[in-house]
Tab-separated table of C-alpha atoms in Angstrom:
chain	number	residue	atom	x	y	z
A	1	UNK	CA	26.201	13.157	4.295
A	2	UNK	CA	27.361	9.999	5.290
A	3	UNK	CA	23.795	9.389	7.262
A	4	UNK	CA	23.052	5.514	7.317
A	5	UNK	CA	18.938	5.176	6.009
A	6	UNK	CA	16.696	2.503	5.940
A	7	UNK	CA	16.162	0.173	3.686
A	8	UNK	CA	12.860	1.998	2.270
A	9	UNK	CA	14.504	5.445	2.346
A	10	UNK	CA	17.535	4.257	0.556
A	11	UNK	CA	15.065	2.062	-2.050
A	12	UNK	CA	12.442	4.630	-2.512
A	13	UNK	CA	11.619	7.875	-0.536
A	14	UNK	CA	14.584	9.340	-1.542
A	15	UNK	CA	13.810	9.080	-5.480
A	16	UNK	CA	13.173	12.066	-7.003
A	17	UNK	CA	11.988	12.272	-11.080
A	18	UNK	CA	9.743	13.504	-13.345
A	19	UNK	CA	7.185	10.519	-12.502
A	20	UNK	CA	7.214	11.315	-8.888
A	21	UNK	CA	7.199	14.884	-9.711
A	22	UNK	CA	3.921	14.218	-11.752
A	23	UNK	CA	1.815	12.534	-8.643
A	24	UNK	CA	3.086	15.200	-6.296
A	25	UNK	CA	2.269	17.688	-8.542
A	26	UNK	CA	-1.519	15.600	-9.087
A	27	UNK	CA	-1.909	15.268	-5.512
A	28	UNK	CA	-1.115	19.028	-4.300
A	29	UNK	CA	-2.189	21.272	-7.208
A	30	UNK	CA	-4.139	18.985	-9.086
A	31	UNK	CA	-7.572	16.872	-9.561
A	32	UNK	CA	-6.679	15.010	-6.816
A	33	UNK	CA	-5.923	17.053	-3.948
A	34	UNK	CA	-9.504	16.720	-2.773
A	35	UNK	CA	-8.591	13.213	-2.933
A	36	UNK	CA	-5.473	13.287	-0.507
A	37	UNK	CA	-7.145	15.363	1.830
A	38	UNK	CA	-9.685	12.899	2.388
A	39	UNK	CA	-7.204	9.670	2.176
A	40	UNK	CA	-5.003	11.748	5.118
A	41	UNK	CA	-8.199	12.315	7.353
A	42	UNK	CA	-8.709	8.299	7.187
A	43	UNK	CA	-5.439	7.687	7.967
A	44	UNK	CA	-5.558	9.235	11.082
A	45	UNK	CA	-8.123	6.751	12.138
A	46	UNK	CA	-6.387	3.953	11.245
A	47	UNK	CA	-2.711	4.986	11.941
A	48	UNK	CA	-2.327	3.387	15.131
A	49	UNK	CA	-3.069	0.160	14.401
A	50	UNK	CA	-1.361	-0.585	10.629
A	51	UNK	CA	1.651	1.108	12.664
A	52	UNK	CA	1.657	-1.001	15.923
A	53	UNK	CA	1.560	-4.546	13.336
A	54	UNK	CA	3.857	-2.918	11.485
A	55	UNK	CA	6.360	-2.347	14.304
A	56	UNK	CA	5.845	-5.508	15.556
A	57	UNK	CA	6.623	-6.835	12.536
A	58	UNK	CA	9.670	-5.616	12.231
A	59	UNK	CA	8.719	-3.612	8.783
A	60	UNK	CA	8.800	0.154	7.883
A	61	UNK	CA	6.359	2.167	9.159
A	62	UNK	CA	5.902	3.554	5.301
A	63	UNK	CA	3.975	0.856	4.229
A	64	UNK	CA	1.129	2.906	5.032
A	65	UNK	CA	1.021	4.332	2.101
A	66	UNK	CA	0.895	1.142	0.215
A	67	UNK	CA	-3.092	0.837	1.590
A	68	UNK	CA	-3.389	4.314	1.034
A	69	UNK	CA	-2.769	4.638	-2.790
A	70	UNK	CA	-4.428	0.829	-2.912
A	71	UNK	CA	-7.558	1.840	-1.102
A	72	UNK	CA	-7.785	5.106	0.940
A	73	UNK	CA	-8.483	2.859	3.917
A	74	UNK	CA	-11.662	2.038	2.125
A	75	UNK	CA	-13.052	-1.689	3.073
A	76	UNK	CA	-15.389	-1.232	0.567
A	77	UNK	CA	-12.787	-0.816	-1.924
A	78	UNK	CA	-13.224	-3.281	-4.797
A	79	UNK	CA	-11.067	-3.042	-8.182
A	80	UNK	CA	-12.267	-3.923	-11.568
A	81	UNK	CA	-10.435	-6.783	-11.170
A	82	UNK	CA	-11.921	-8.203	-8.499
A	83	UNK	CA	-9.226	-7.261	-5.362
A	84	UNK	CA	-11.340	-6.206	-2.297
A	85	UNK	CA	-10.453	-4.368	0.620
A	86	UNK	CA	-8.303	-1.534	2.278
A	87	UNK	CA	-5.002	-4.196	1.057
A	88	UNK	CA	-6.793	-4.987	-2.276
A	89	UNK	CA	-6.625	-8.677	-1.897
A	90	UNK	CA	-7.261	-11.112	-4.906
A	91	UNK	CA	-9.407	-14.042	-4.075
A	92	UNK	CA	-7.207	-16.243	-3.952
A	93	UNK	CA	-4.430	-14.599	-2.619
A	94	UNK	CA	-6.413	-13.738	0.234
A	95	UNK	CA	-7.426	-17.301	0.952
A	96	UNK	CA	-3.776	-18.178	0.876
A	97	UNK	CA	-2.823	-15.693	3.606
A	98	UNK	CA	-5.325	-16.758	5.809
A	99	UNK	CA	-8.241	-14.759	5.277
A	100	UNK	CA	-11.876	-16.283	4.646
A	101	UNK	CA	-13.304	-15.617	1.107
A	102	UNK	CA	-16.576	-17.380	0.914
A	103	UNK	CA	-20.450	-16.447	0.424
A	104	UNK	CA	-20.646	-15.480	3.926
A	105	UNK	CA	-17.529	-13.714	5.419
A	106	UNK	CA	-14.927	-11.631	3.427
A	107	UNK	CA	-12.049	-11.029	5.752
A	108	UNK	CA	-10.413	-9.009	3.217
A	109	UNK	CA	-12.482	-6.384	3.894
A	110	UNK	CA	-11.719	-6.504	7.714
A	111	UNK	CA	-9.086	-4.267	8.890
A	112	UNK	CA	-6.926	-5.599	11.422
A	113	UNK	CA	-6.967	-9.493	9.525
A	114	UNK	CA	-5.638	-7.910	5.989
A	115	UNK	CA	-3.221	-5.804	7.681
A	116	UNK	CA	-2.051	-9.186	9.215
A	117	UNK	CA	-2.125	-10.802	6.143
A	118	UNK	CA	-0.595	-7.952	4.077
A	119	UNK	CA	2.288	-7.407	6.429
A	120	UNK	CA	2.968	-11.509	6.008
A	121	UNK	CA	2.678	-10.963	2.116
A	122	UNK	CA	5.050	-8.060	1.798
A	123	UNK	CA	7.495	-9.539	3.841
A	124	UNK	CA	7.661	-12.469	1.716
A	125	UNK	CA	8.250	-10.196	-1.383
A	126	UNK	CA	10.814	-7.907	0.415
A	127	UNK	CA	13.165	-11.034	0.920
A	128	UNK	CA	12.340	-12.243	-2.300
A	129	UNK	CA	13.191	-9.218	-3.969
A	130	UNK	CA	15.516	-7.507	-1.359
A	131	UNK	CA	14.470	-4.024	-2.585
A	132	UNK	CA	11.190	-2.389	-1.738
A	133	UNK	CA	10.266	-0.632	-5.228
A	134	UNK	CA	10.535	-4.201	-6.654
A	135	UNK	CA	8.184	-5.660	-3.586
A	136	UNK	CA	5.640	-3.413	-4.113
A	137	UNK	CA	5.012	-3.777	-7.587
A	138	UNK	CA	5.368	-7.016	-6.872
A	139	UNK	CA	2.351	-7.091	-4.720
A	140	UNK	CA	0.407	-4.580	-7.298
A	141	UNK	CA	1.594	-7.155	-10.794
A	142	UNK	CA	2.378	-10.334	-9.138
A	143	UNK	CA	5.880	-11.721	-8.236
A	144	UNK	CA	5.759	-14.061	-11.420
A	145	UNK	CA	5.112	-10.997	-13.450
A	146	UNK	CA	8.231	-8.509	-12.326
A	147	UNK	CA	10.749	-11.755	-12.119
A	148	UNK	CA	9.491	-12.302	-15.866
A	149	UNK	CA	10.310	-8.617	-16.286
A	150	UNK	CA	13.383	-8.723	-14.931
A	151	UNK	CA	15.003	-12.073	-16.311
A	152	UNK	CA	14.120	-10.173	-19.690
A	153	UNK	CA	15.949	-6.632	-18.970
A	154	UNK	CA	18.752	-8.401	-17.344
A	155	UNK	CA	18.401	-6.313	-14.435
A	156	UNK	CA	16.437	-5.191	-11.247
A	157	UNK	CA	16.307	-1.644	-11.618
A	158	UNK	CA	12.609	-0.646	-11.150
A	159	UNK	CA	12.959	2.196	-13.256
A	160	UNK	CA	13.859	0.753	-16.009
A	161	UNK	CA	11.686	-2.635	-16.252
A	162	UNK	CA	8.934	-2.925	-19.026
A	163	UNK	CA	5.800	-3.631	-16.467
A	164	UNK	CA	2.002	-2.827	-17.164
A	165	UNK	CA	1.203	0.840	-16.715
A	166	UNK	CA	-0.630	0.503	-13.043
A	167	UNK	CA	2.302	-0.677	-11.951
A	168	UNK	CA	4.880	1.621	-13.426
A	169	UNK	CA	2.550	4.378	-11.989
A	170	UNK	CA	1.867	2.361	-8.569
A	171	UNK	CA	5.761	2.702	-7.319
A	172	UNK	CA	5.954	6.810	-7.734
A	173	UNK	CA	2.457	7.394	-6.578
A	174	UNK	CA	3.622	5.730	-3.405
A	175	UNK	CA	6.783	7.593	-3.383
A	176	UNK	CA	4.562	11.116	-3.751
A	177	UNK	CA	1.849	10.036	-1.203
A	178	UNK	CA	4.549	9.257	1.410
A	179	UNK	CA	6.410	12.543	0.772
A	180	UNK	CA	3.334	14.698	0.975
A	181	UNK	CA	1.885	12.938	4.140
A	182	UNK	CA	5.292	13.234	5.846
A	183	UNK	CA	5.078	16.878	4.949
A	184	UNK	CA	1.601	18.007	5.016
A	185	UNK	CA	2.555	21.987	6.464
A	186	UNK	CA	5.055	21.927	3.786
A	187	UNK	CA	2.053	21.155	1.156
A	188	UNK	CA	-0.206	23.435	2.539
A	189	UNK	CA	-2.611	20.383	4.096
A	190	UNK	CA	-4.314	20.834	7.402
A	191	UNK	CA	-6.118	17.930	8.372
A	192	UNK	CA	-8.661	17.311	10.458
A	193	UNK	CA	-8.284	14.301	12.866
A	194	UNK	CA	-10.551	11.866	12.878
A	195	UNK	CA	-11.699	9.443	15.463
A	196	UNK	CA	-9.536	6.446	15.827
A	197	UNK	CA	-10.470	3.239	14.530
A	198	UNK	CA	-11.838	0.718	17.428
A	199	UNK	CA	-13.903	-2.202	17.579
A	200	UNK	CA	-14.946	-5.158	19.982
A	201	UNK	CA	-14.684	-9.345	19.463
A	202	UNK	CA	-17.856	-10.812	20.190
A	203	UNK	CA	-17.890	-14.704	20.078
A	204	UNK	CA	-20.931	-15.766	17.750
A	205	UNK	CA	-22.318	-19.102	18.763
A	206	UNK	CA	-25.250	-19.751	16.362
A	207	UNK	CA	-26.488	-18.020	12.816
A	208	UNK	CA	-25.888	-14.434	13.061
């Protein structure tokens, strides 16, 4: 139509295959539309404020979804890999964004300080990569992993890269989570809202 879209519309939520098909399909009619209905109930709890450090960092409001399909806003979350919290940080990955990782505190698992730290992240991979399927399976493989892939297929088409399953999965999953959360009426959801994520900042002068 001639309509000028963003950079994650044009990259992504426009896609439409067989693979996207599949988690739409999974996440409507399938096993795990118990699952989505309880992942879109969090996210109206936590909407506000991944949106607002979103915003203000100048990033689509999409990304969302990326801490959806990672953790359903769980900051309990912990893969059998080790990555912790509602951005599934590594370790050390989280330790080089800033966030404490010791025997005492693990920031990853606090909200507001991994959404900082995962909005710095992806914007580091997005001008790497300059294409937001390639970012985020960047930040589900590993930079090192899909410029590997992609200096061997002699191209950057997502789509078409050799990359571990969880990855190849992770890109249209996102695509399908976004579309149906866009659309929930359309998919016959109807959430309840839940109450919105708030906290205080106490200062903590001795052992706690």
């Amino acid at each position: 139509t001639g309509t000028q879209r963003s950079g994650i519309e044009a990259d992504l939520l426009y896609v439409d295959n067989p693979r996207v098909q599949k988690w739409i399909k999974h996440f409507t009619t399938g096993s795990g539309r118990l699952t989505m209905e309880k992942w879109l109930h969090r996210k109206t709890a936590v909407d506000s404020l991944i949106s607002t450090h979103l915003d203000v960092a100048g990033l689509p409001a999409e990304l969302i979804y990326h801490a959806l399909i990672e953790s359903g806003f769980n900051t309990s979350a912990k893969s059998r890999v080790g990555a912790v919290g509602p951005w599934q940080f590594m370790p050390a990955t989280g330790k080089h964004f800033g966030l404490r990782v010791d025997w005492w505190v693990d920031e990853r698992q606090d909200f507001e300080m991994s959404t900082i730290a995962a909005i710095t992240y992806l914007t580091q991979l997005y001008n790497h990569f300059d294409d937001w399927a390639l970012a985020l399976a960047a930040y589900n493989a590993g930079e090192h992993r899909i410029d590997r892939a992609i200096k061997s297929a002699g191209h950057d088409d997502f789509w078409n890269l050799r990359l571990p399953w969880e990855t190849q999965n992770h890109i249209p999953k996102f695509i399908a989570v976004a579309r149906i959360s866009e659309n929930q009426n359309a998919y016959g959801f109807n959430v309840s809202t839940a109450p919105t994520f708030q906290y205080e900042v106490i200062q903590v002068t001795d052992a706690t």
